[in-house]
Amino acid sequence: MTARAADRARYDRATAHLDAPLAIVDLDAFDANADDLVRRAGGKPIRVASKSVRCRALLERVLARDGFAGVMSFTLAESLWLARSGFDDVLLAYPSADRAGFAELTGDPKLASTVTVMIDDPAQLRFIDEARDGGREVVRVCLELDTSLKLFGGRVRVGARRSPLHSPAQVADMARAVARRPGFEVVGIMAYEGHIAGVGDALAGRPLRSRAVRLMQAAARRELAERRAEVVRAVRAVAPGLEFVNGGGTGSVQFTAAEDCVTEIGAGSGLYVPRLFDNYTSFSGRPAALFALPVVRRPGVGVVTVLGGGYPASGAAGPDRLPVPYLPEGLRYDPQEGPGEVQTPLLGSPADDLLLGDKVWFRHAKAGELCERFDTLHLVEGDAVTATVPTYRGEGRTFL
């Protein structure tokens, strides 16, 4: 029996009393992935990206482990909710236009001391001040550095279009704008290198493209390491009380941690290890989050149909954004239909061994987005479900 076949047998036994559709997290794999992240971080704390987990119970589990400290959130409403729920260090990773949220933040000393907001434009400071509604608390500010690699005088750009702050001078100017405005304090710098951390460099069947990606990423790491150090020096000259410099992502943990100026690593997807993280030479993890769909039809030889399945991930549309049939091994989509909202036909010889009601296990393309489809996660240890916990959706929280 292969390791994957053994996992399928475990998951089927663990959930035999449960009807699909359902989602699980294999805690043995989850904990092993957490250990691997800590090992690669080389002693620097990992701030957990809540977007990639979207389950309070699992956020609490990983933050209770050595090597993890703080949450990186994705909306202001989520940040305030987590802070009120007992999380004591929340970094909002994206700028916000939530007026009501800023009024709440600036009017509550506990929230203001717990939540740090992201800034990359002086207009955002004015927006927050206009939203205060009488709130006088000092707002903790993190400045986001654009990590993109610019070549040929900027005519070629590699990396996500995030912050407009690219040079050390631009980030230092932004720090000065914050320092001049009462009610704000620069406490951190964040730089997410998505073109390094979030792009696989070992693409199956594409050796030339894989090599090109590795060459690009090596150049990008060198350029960013030098520029990030200069940015930190420039900002510390303006804000000597700088508390943290956050960088990284699941795919680049060990590289970013090696930079002296970086004080903490941001990562989250590496806990669940979705399918987009299969194509890396820098690390390998264990798939920990899966969902199961029930067989509801047997249209013919070598075909079964499961209920639901159309759960595409965000990003540029393409086959890599689709969930992948994982267990039993050997199933594939019908190219004429793909995964559907209500039903999904699956082709392959394993279909002939599946009966009505049997479970087919899938991996989502991304990590936390799976939790937008399910109210609960069944936590599996060995071949038993040991707990069932709500996702954000299960707690009535759909932040985006």
Coordinates of C-alpha atoms in Angstrom, one line a residue:
M1 CA 0.0 0.0 0.0
T2 CA 1.4 3.4 -1.0
A3 CA 1.6 6.2 1.6
R4 CA -1.2 8.0 -0.2
A5 CA -3.4 4.9 -0.2
A6 CA -2.7 4.5 3.6
D7 CA -3.8 8.1 4.1
R8 CA -7.0 7.5 2.2
A9 CA -7.8 4.4 4.3
R10 CA -7.2 6.5 7.5
Y11 CA -9.3 9.4 6.4
D12 CA -12.1 7.1 5.3
R13 CA -12.1 5.3 8.7
A14 CA -11.9 8.5 10.6
T15 CA -14.9 10.0 8.8
A16 CA -17.0 6.8 8.2
H17 CA -19.7 8.2 10.5
L18 CA -19.8 11.5 8.6
D19 CA -21.5 12.3 5.4
A20 CA -19.7 14.3 2.7
P21 CA -19.2 17.0 1.6
L22 CA -16.8 17.7 4.5
A23 CA -13.3 19.1 5.2
I24 CA -10.6 17.8 7.4
V25 CA -7.2 18.8 8.7
D26 CA -4.7 16.0 9.4
L27 CA -3.1 17.3 12.7
D28 CA -0.1 15.0 12.4
A29 CA 0.7 16.6 9.0
F30 CA -0.3 20.1 10.3
D31 CA 2.1 19.8 13.2
A32 CA 4.9 18.4 11.1
N33 CA 4.5 21.3 8.7
A34 CA 4.7 23.7 11.6
D35 CA 7.9 22.1 12.8
D36 CA 9.4 22.4 9.3
L37 CA 8.6 26.1 9.1
V38 CA 10.2 26.7 12.5
R39 CA 13.3 24.8 11.3
R40 CA 13.6 26.8 8.2
A41 CA 13.1 30.1 10.0
G42 CA 16.3 29.5 11.9
G43 CA 15.3 31.0 15.2
K44 CA 13.3 33.9 13.9
P45 CA 9.6 33.9 15.0
I46 CA 6.9 33.2 12.4
R47 CA 3.9 35.5 12.3
V48 CA 1.0 33.3 11.1
A49 CA -0.9 34.5 8.1
S50 CA -4.6 34.1 9.1
K51 CA -5.8 34.3 5.5
S52 CA -4.1 30.9 5.0
V53 CA -5.8 29.3 8.1
R54 CA -9.2 30.9 8.7
C55 CA -9.9 28.9 11.8
R56 CA -9.4 30.4 15.3
A57 CA -8.8 27.0 16.9
L58 CA -6.0 26.2 14.5
L59 CA -4.5 29.7 14.9
E60 CA -4.5 29.1 18.6
R61 CA -2.9 25.7 18.2
V62 CA 0.0 26.9 16.1
L63 CA 0.6 30.0 18.2
A64 CA 0.9 27.8 21.3
R65 CA 4.0 26.2 19.6
D66 CA 7.5 27.5 20.1
G67 CA 8.7 29.5 17.1
F68 CA 5.4 31.2 16.3
A69 CA 4.4 34.7 17.5
G70 CA 1.6 37.0 16.3
V71 CA -1.0 37.0 13.5
M72 CA -0.9 38.6 10.1
S73 CA -4.5 39.4 9.3
F74 CA -6.2 40.3 6.0
T75 CA -9.0 42.8 6.9
L76 CA -9.5 45.4 9.6
A77 CA -12.8 43.8 10.7
E78 CA -11.0 40.5 11.2
S79 CA -8.1 42.2 13.0
L80 CA -10.5 43.7 15.5
W81 CA -12.4 40.5 16.0
L82 CA -9.2 38.5 16.6
A83 CA -8.0 41.2 19.1
R84 CA -11.3 41.0 21.0
S85 CA -11.0 37.2 21.0
G86 CA -7.7 37.3 22.9
F87 CA -5.0 37.4 20.1
D88 CA -2.6 40.0 21.5
D89 CA -0.4 40.9 18.4
V90 CA -2.2 41.4 15.1
L91 CA -0.6 42.9 12.0
L92 CA -3.1 43.9 9.3
A93 CA -1.3 43.0 6.1
Y94 CA -3.3 45.2 3.7
P95 CA -4.5 48.8 3.7
S96 CA -8.1 49.3 4.7
A97 CA -11.0 51.7 3.9
D98 CA -13.1 50.5 6.8
R99 CA -14.3 53.8 8.4
A100 CA -16.3 52.1 11.1
G101 CA -13.4 49.8 11.9
F102 CA -11.0 52.7 12.3
A103 CA -13.4 54.5 14.5
E104 CA -13.5 51.4 16.7
L105 CA -9.7 51.0 16.7
T106 CA -8.9 54.6 17.6
G107 CA -11.5 54.7 20.4
D108 CA -10.4 51.6 22.3
P109 CA -7.0 51.5 24.0
K110 CA -6.8 47.7 24.0
L111 CA -7.5 47.4 20.3
A112 CA -5.1 50.3 19.5
S113 CA -2.2 48.6 21.4
T114 CA -2.9 45.2 19.8
V115 CA -3.5 45.9 16.1
T116 CA -1.0 47.4 13.7
V117 CA -2.3 48.8 10.4
M118 CA -0.6 48.8 7.0
I119 CA 0.2 52.1 5.2
D120 CA 1.9 53.0 1.9
D121 CA 0.3 56.3 1.1
P122 CA -0.2 59.6 3.0
A123 CA -3.8 59.6 1.9
Q124 CA -4.4 56.6 4.1
L125 CA -3.4 58.6 7.2
R126 CA -5.9 61.3 6.3
F127 CA -8.5 58.7 5.8
I128 CA -7.9 57.2 9.2
D129 CA -8.0 60.6 10.9
E130 CA -11.3 61.5 9.1
A131 CA -12.8 58.1 10.4
R132 CA -11.7 58.6 14.0
D133 CA -15.1 59.9 15.2
G134 CA -13.5 61.3 18.3
G135 CA -11.1 58.4 18.9
R136 CA -7.8 59.7 20.2
E137 CA -5.7 56.5 20.5
V138 CA -2.3 56.4 18.7
V139 CA -2.5 54.2 15.7
R140 CA 0.4 51.7 15.2
V141 CA 1.6 51.8 11.6
C142 CA 3.5 49.4 9.5
L143 CA 5.0 50.5 6.2
E144 CA 4.9 48.2 3.2
L145 CA 7.9 47.9 0.9
D146 CA 7.3 47.0 -2.8
T147 CA 9.5 43.9 -3.3
S148 CA 9.1 43.6 -7.1
L149 CA 12.2 43.2 -9.2
K150 CA 12.6 45.9 -11.8
L151 CA 14.8 45.4 -14.8
F152 CA 15.9 47.5 -17.8
G153 CA 15.2 50.8 -16.1
G154 CA 11.8 49.6 -14.7
R155 CA 10.4 48.6 -18.1
V156 CA 10.2 45.0 -16.9
R157 CA 8.6 44.3 -13.5
V158 CA 8.5 40.9 -11.8
G159 CA 6.3 40.7 -8.7
A160 CA 2.9 41.7 -7.3
R161 CA 1.5 45.2 -7.7
R162 CA 1.2 46.1 -4.1
S163 CA 2.9 49.1 -2.4
P164 CA 4.1 52.1 -4.4
L165 CA 7.1 52.4 -2.0
H166 CA 10.0 50.9 -3.8
S167 CA 13.2 52.8 -2.9
P168 CA 14.7 53.4 0.5
A169 CA 14.1 57.2 0.0
Q170 CA 10.4 56.6 -0.7
V171 CA 9.9 54.5 2.4
A172 CA 11.8 56.9 4.6
D173 CA 9.7 59.8 3.2
M174 CA 6.6 57.8 4.2
A175 CA 8.0 57.3 7.7
R176 CA 8.5 61.1 7.9
A177 CA 4.9 61.7 6.9
V178 CA 3.8 59.5 9.7
A179 CA 6.1 61.1 12.2
R180 CA 4.8 64.6 11.3
R181 CA 1.2 63.6 11.9
P182 CA 0.0 63.4 15.5
G183 CA -1.8 60.2 16.5
F184 CA 0.4 57.7 14.5
E185 CA 3.6 55.8 15.2
V186 CA 5.7 53.7 12.8
V187 CA 6.4 50.4 14.5
G188 CA 7.2 48.1 11.6
I189 CA 8.1 47.4 8.0
M190 CA 6.6 44.6 5.9
A191 CA 7.9 43.2 2.6
Y192 CA 6.1 40.2 1.0
E193 CA 8.2 38.8 -1.8
G194 CA 5.4 36.9 -3.5
H195 CA 7.4 36.3 -6.7
I196 CA 9.9 34.3 -4.6
A197 CA 7.7 32.9 -1.8
G198 CA 4.6 32.1 -3.9
V199 CA 5.9 30.8 -7.2
G200 CA 7.0 27.2 -7.6
D201 CA 10.4 26.6 -9.2
A202 CA 10.0 22.9 -10.1
L203 CA 7.2 22.7 -12.6
A204 CA 6.4 19.2 -13.7
G205 CA 7.3 18.6 -17.4
R206 CA 8.7 22.2 -17.8
P207 CA 12.4 22.1 -17.1
L208 CA 13.3 25.2 -19.0
R209 CA 10.7 27.3 -17.4
S210 CA 11.7 25.9 -14.0
R211 CA 15.3 26.9 -14.5
A212 CA 14.2 30.4 -15.6
V213 CA 12.1 30.8 -12.5
R214 CA 15.1 29.7 -10.3
L215 CA 17.4 32.2 -12.0
M216 CA 14.8 35.0 -11.6
Q217 CA 14.3 34.2 -8.0
A218 CA 18.0 34.1 -7.2
A219 CA 18.4 37.5 -8.8
A220 CA 15.4 38.8 -7.0
R221 CA 16.6 37.5 -3.6
R222 CA 20.0 39.3 -4.0
E223 CA 18.4 42.6 -5.1
L224 CA 15.8 42.6 -2.4
A225 CA 18.2 41.6 0.4
E226 CA 20.4 44.6 -0.4
R227 CA 17.5 47.0 -0.8
R228 CA 15.6 45.8 2.2
A229 CA 18.7 46.4 4.4
E230 CA 19.0 50.0 3.0
V231 CA 15.3 50.6 3.7
V232 CA 15.5 49.5 7.3
R233 CA 18.5 51.7 7.9
A234 CA 16.7 54.7 6.3
V235 CA 13.5 54.1 8.3
R236 CA 15.4 53.6 11.6
A237 CA 16.9 57.0 11.1
V238 CA 13.4 58.4 11.2
A239 CA 11.8 56.0 13.6
P240 CA 14.4 54.6 16.0
G241 CA 11.7 52.7 17.9
L242 CA 11.0 50.4 15.0
E243 CA 9.8 47.1 16.6
F244 CA 9.8 44.6 13.7
V245 CA 10.8 43.9 10.1
N246 CA 8.5 41.3 8.6
G247 CA 9.3 39.4 5.4
G248 CA 9.1 36.1 3.7
G249 CA 6.3 33.6 2.8
T250 CA 6.1 29.9 2.9
G251 CA 8.2 29.4 -0.2
S252 CA 11.1 31.6 0.9
V253 CA 11.3 31.2 4.7
Q254 CA 14.9 30.1 5.0
F255 CA 16.2 32.7 2.5
T256 CA 14.4 35.6 4.1
A257 CA 15.4 34.5 7.6
A258 CA 19.0 34.7 6.6
E259 CA 18.8 38.5 6.2
D260 CA 20.1 40.2 9.3
C261 CA 17.7 43.1 9.1
V262 CA 14.6 40.8 9.1
T263 CA 13.2 40.2 12.6
E264 CA 10.2 37.9 11.8
I265 CA 8.8 35.8 9.0
G266 CA 5.3 35.8 7.7
A267 CA 3.9 32.4 6.6
G268 CA 0.7 30.4 6.7
S269 CA 0.0 28.3 3.6
G270 CA 2.9 26.0 4.7
L271 CA 0.7 24.7 7.5
Y272 CA -2.0 23.3 5.1
V273 CA 0.3 22.8 2.1
P274 CA -2.3 23.2 -0.7
R275 CA -1.5 22.0 -4.3
L276 CA 0.2 25.2 -5.4
F277 CA 3.0 24.4 -3.0
D278 CA 3.9 21.1 -4.6
N279 CA 6.4 22.6 -7.1
Y280 CA 9.2 23.9 -4.9
T281 CA 12.8 22.8 -4.6
S282 CA 13.3 24.7 -1.4
F283 CA 11.0 22.6 0.8
S284 CA 8.4 19.9 0.8
G285 CA 5.5 19.6 3.1
R286 CA 2.7 17.2 3.9
P287 CA -0.9 17.9 2.6
A288 CA -2.8 18.6 5.8
A289 CA -6.1 20.2 4.6
L290 CA -8.4 18.2 2.3
F291 CA -12.1 18.1 1.5
A292 CA -14.2 15.1 0.5
L293 CA -17.1 14.9 -1.9
P294 CA -19.5 12.0 -2.2
V295 CA -20.0 9.8 -5.2
V296 CA -23.7 10.3 -6.3
R297 CA -23.7 8.9 -9.9
R298 CA -21.9 6.2 -11.9
P299 CA -22.6 7.3 -15.5
G300 CA -20.5 4.5 -17.1
V301 CA -17.3 2.5 -17.1
G302 CA -14.4 4.5 -15.7
V303 CA -16.6 7.5 -14.6
V304 CA -18.2 8.6 -11.4
T305 CA -19.9 11.9 -10.5
V306 CA -19.4 13.6 -7.2
L307 CA -21.6 16.3 -5.6
G308 CA -20.2 19.8 -5.9
G309 CA -16.5 20.5 -6.5
G310 CA -16.4 23.9 -8.3
Y311 CA -14.1 25.6 -5.8
P312 CA -11.6 27.6 -7.8
A313 CA -8.9 29.6 -6.1
S314 CA -8.2 33.3 -6.5
G315 CA -5.6 34.6 -9.0
A316 CA -5.2 34.5 -12.7
A317 CA -7.6 31.9 -14.0
G318 CA -6.1 28.6 -15.2
P319 CA -5.9 24.9 -14.5
D320 CA -3.6 25.4 -11.6
R321 CA -6.3 27.3 -9.7
L322 CA -8.6 24.2 -9.6
P323 CA -8.7 21.7 -6.8
V324 CA -7.0 18.4 -7.6
P325 CA -8.6 15.0 -7.2
Y326 CA -6.2 13.4 -4.7
L327 CA -7.6 10.2 -3.3
P328 CA -8.0 7.6 -4.6
E329 CA -5.0 8.2 -6.9
G330 CA -5.6 8.2 -10.6
L331 CA -8.8 10.2 -11.0
R332 CA -9.0 13.2 -13.3
Y333 CA -11.5 15.8 -14.5
D334 CA -13.5 15.4 -17.7
P335 CA -11.9 18.1 -19.9
Q336 CA -15.3 18.9 -21.4
E337 CA -16.8 19.8 -18.0
G338 CA -14.1 20.3 -15.3
P339 CA -15.3 20.8 -11.7
G340 CA -18.9 22.0 -11.5
E341 CA -20.8 24.0 -9.0
V342 CA -23.3 21.2 -8.4
Q343 CA -21.6 18.1 -9.8
T344 CA -18.2 17.0 -11.0
P345 CA -17.6 13.9 -13.3
L346 CA -14.3 12.2 -12.7
L347 CA -12.6 9.8 -15.1
G348 CA -10.1 7.0 -14.5
S349 CA -9.9 3.3 -13.7
P350 CA -10.3 3.9 -9.9
A351 CA -13.8 5.1 -10.6
D352 CA -14.9 1.5 -11.2
D353 CA -14.1 0.6 -7.5
L354 CA -16.1 3.5 -6.1
L355 CA -19.7 3.0 -4.8
L356 CA -22.5 5.5 -4.2
G357 CA -21.7 7.4 -1.1
D358 CA -18.0 6.7 -1.2
K359 CA -15.7 9.7 -0.6
V360 CA -13.3 11.2 -3.1
W361 CA -10.7 13.4 -1.4
F362 CA -9.5 16.7 -3.0
R363 CA -6.8 19.3 -2.3
H364 CA -7.6 22.9 -2.8
A365 CA -5.2 25.0 -4.9
K366 CA -4.8 27.5 -2.1
A367 CA -4.8 27.2 1.7
G368 CA -7.4 29.2 3.6
E369 CA -9.8 29.7 0.8
L370 CA -11.0 26.1 1.4
C371 CA -12.6 27.4 4.6
E372 CA -14.9 29.7 2.7
R373 CA -16.7 26.5 1.5
F374 CA -17.1 24.7 4.8
D375 CA -18.5 25.6 8.2
T376 CA -16.4 23.2 10.1
L377 CA -13.1 21.4 10.0
H378 CA -12.8 17.8 11.3
L379 CA -9.5 17.4 13.0
V380 CA -8.0 13.9 12.3
E381 CA -5.3 12.2 14.5
G382 CA -4.3 8.8 13.3
D383 CA -7.5 7.2 12.0
A384 CA -10.0 9.1 14.2
V385 CA -11.6 12.5 14.3
T386 CA -10.7 14.0 17.7
A387 CA -12.4 17.3 17.4
T388 CA -14.6 19.4 15.1
V389 CA -13.9 23.1 15.1
P390 CA -15.6 26.0 13.2
T391 CA -14.0 27.9 10.4
Y392 CA -14.4 31.6 10.1
R393 CA -17.5 30.9 8.0
G394 CA -18.8 28.6 10.7
E395 CA -18.6 31.5 13.2
G396 CA -20.5 33.7 10.8
R397 CA -17.4 35.7 9.8
T398 CA -17.0 36.2 6.1
F399 CA -14.6 39.1 5.9
L400 CA -14.1 39.1 2.1

